[in-house]
Coordinates of C-alpha atoms and ligand atoms in Angstrom, one line a residue:
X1 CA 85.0 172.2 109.7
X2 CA 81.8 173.2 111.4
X3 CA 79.8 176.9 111.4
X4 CA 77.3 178.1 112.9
X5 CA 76.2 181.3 111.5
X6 CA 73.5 183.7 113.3
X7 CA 71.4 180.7 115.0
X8 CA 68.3 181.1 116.4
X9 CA 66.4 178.2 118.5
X10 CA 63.4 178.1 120.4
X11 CA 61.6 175.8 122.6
X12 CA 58.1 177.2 122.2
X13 CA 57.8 180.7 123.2
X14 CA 61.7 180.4 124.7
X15 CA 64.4 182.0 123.0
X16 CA 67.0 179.4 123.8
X17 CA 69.9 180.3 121.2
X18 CA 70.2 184.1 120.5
X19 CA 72.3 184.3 117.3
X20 CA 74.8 181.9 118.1
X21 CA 78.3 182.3 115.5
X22 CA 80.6 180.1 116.1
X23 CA 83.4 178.1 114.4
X24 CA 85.4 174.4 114.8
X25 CA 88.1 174.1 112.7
X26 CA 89.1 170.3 111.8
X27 CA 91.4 168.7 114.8
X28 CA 91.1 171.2 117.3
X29 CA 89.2 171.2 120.3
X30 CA 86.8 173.8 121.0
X31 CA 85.0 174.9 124.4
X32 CA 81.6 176.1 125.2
X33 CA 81.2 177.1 128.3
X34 CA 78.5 178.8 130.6
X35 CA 76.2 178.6 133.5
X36 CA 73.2 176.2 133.8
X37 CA 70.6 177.1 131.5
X38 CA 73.0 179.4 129.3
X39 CA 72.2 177.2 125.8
X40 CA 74.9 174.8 125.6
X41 CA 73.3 171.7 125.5
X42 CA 71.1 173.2 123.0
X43 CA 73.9 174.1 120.7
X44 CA 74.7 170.6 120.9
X45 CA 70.9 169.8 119.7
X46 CA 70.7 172.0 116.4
X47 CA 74.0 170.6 115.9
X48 CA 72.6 167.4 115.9
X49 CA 69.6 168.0 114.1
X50 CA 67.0 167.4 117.1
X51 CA 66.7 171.0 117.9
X52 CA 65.2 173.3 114.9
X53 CA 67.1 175.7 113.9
X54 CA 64.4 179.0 113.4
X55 CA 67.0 181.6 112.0
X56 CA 70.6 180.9 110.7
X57 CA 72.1 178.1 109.4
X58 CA 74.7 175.5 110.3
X59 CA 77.6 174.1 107.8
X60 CA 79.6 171.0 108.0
X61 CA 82.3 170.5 105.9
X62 CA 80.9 173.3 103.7
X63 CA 77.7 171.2 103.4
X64 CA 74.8 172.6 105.0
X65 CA 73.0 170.5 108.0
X66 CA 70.0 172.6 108.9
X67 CA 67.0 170.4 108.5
X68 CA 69.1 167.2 107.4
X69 CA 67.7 164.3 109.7
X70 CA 69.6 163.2 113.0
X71 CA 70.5 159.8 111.8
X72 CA 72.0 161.3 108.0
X73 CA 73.8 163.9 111.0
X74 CA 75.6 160.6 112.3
X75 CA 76.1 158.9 109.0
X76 CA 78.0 162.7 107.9
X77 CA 80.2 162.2 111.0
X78 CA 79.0 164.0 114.0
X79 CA 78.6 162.1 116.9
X80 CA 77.6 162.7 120.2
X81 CA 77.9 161.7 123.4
X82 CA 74.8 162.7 125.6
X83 CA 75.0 164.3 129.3
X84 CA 73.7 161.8 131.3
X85 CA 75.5 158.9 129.7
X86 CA 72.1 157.6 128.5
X87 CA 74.2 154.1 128.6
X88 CA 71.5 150.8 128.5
X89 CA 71.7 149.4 131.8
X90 CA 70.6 145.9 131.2
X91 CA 73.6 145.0 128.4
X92 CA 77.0 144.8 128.7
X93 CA 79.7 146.7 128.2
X94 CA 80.8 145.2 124.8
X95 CA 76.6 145.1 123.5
X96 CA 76.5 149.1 124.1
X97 CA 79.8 149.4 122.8
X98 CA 78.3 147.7 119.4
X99 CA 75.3 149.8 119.7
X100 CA 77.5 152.7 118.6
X101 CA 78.5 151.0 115.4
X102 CA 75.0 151.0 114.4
X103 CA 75.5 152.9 111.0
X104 CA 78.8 151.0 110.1
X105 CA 78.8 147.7 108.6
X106 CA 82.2 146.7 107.8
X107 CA 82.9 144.0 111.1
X108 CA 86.5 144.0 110.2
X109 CA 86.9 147.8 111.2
X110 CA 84.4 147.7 113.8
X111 CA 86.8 145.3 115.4
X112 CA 90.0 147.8 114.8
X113 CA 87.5 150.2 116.4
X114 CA 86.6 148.5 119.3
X115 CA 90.4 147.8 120.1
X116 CA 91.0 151.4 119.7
X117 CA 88.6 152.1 122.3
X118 CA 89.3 149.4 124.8
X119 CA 93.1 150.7 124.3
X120 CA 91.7 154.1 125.3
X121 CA 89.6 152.6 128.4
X122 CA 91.6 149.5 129.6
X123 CA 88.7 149.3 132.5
X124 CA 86.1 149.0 130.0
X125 CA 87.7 146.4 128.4
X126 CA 88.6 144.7 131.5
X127 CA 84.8 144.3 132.5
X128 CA 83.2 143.8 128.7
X129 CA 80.7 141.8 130.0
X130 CA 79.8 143.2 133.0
X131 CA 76.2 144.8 132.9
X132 CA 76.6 148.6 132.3
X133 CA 74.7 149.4 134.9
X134 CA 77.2 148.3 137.5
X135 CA 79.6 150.2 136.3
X136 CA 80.8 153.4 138.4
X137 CA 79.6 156.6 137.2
X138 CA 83.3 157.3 136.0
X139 CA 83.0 154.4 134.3
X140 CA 79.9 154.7 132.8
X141 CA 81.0 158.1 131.2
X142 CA 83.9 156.1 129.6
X143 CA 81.5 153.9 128.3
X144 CA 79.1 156.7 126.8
X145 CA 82.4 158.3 125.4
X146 CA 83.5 154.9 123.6
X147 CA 80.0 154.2 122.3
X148 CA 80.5 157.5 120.7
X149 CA 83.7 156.6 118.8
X150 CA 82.5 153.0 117.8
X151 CA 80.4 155.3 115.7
X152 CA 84.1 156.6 114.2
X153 CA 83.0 160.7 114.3
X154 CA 85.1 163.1 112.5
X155 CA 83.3 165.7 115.1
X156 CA 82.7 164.4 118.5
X157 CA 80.3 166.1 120.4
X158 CA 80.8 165.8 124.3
X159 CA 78.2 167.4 126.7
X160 CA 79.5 167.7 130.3
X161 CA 81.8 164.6 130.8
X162 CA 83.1 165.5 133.9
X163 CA 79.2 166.2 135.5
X164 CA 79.5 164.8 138.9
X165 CA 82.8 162.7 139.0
X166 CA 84.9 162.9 141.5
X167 CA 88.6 165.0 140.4
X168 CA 90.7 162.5 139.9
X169 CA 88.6 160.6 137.0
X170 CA 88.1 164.1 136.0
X171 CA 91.6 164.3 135.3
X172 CA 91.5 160.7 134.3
X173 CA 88.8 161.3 131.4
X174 CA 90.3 165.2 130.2
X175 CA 93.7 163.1 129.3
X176 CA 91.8 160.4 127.3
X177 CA 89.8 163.5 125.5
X178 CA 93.1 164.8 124.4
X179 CA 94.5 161.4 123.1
X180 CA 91.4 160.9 121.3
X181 CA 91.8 164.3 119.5
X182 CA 95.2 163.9 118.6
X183 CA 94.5 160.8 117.3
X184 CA 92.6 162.8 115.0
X185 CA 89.1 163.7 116.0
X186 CA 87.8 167.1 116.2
X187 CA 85.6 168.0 119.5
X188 CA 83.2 170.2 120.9
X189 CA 83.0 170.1 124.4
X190 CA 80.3 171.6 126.3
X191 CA 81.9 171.8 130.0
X192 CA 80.5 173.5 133.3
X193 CA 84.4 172.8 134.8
X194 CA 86.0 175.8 132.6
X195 CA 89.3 175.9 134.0
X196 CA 89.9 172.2 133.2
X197 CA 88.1 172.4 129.9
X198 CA 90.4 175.9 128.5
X199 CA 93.7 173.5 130.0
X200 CA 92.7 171.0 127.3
X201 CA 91.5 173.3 124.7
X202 CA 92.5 175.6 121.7
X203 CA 89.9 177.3 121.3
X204 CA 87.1 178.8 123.9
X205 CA 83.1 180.1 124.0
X206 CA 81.5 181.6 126.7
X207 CA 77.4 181.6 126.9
X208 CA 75.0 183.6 128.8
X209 CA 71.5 183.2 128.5
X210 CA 71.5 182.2 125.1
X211 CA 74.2 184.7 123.4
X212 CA 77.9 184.4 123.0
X213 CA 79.7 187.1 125.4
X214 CA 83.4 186.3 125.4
X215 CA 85.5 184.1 123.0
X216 CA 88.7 183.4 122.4
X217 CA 91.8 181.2 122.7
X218 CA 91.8 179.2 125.6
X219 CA 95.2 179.9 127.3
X220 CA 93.6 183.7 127.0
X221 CA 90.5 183.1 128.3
X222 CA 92.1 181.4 131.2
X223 CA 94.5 183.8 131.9
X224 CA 91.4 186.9 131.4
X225 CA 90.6 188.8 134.8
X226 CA 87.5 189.2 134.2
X227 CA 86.5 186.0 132.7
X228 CA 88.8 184.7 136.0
X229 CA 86.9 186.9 138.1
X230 CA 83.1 185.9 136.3
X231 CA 83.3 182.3 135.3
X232 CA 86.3 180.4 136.8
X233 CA 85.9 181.2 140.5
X234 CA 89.0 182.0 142.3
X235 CA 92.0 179.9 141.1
Ligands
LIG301 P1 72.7 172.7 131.4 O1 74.1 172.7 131.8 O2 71.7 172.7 132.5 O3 72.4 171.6 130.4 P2 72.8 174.5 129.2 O4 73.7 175.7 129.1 O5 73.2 173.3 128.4 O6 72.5 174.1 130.7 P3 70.3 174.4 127.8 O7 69.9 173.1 128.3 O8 70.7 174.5 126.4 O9 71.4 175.1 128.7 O10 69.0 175.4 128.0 C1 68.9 176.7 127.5 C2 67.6 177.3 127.8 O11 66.5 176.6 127.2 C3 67.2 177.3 129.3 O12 66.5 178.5 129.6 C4 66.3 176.1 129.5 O13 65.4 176.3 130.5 C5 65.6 176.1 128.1 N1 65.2 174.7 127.8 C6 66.1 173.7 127.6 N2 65.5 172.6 127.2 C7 64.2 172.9 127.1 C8 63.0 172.2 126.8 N3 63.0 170.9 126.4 N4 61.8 172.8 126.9 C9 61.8 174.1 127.2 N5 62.8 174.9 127.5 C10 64.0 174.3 127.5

């Protein structure tokens, strides 16, 4: 569904993405993992369109996407939610929730949508018009995840949902990830937490500085010794 073929990035004189190949097929979900700084969140951005892609060249649905705009990037189906959350404090839950459905202008499915989410997230719906930013951080992340869908991706993009939430909504938010992709929505998700990421994925990518160094499916990877011994701390 999505390649990336020999990609090559740069933030000024910084080599950020070092020939980056890489594949998702359609209804899996697919890991990239690494340390701080290794280039995930930055294959997330060519993805996306708001890094430039230098060398290489990125297909989606044999289409190419290098140098289409961010918003046509969204219209094709890619959608992503940003680390951070990046929610809008001020409105409520249900007004950022809309936000997502900024391309789509049939209300009737926007409302099938919405459902959908609320029947993923039962505590967003349960505080629609609370003020997002009184939401916990948990809670907030489900929020930045469900803005994502209102947007109906056929690729959702996830960058670090689990970044600082305490384990048990960690669990909490790896479950609804998996319902969401057998529901039929392919993902990419960009993870620090690699043991709980390969338990929920097919298929697995490790990054160092910028280059791919190990890859493979994710029950292998997680059962590797030296990927164990390297990148998943002692289990
Ligand atoms: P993190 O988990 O911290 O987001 P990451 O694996 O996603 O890490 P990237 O954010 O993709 O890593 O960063 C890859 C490299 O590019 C790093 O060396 C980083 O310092 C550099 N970099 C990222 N963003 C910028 C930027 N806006 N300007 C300059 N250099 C950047």
């Amino acid at each position: 569904m999505l390649k990336l073929t020999d990609v090559n990035a740069y933030y000024g004189y910084v080599h950020a993405l070092k020939g980056i190949t890489l594949s998702v097929p359609r209804g899996k979900i697919v890991t990239l993992l690494g340390a701080n700084g290794a280039g995930k969140t930055s294959i997330l951005k060519a993805i996306s369109g708001i890094l430039e892609v230098r060398d290489g060249h990125i297909t989606f649905e044999e289409a190419h996407l290098t140098s289409v705009r961010p918003e046509h990037i969204v219209a094709r189906g890619i959608v992503q939610s940003p680390e951070g959350r990046q929610i809008f404090p001020e409105l409520s839950v249900n007004e950022n929730l809309m936000i997502g459905a900024y391309t789509r202008t049939d209300k009737k499915d926007i409302k099938t949508t919405l459902e959908k989410v609320y029947g993923y997230f039962p505590r967003l719906k349960e505080r629609e018009k609370q003020t997002a930013g009184t939401l916990s951080g948990g809670e907030q992340q489900m929020l930045a995840i469900g803005r994502a869908l209102m947007a109906k991706p056929k690729l959702l993009l996830l960058d670090e949902p689990s970044l600082g939430l305490a384990p048990l909504i960690v669990k909490d938010i790896f479950h609804i990830i998996q319902e969401i992709n057998k529901s039929g929505t392919t993902i990419l998700l960009v993870e620090q937490n690699a043991y709980q990421a390969l338990a929920i994925a097919d298929y697995g990518y490790i990054l160092e500085t910028g280059k791919i160094v190990h890859r493979g499916p994710a029950n292998e990877l997680r059962n590797d010794e030296k990927v164990k011994q390297a990148y998943l701390g002692s289990l």
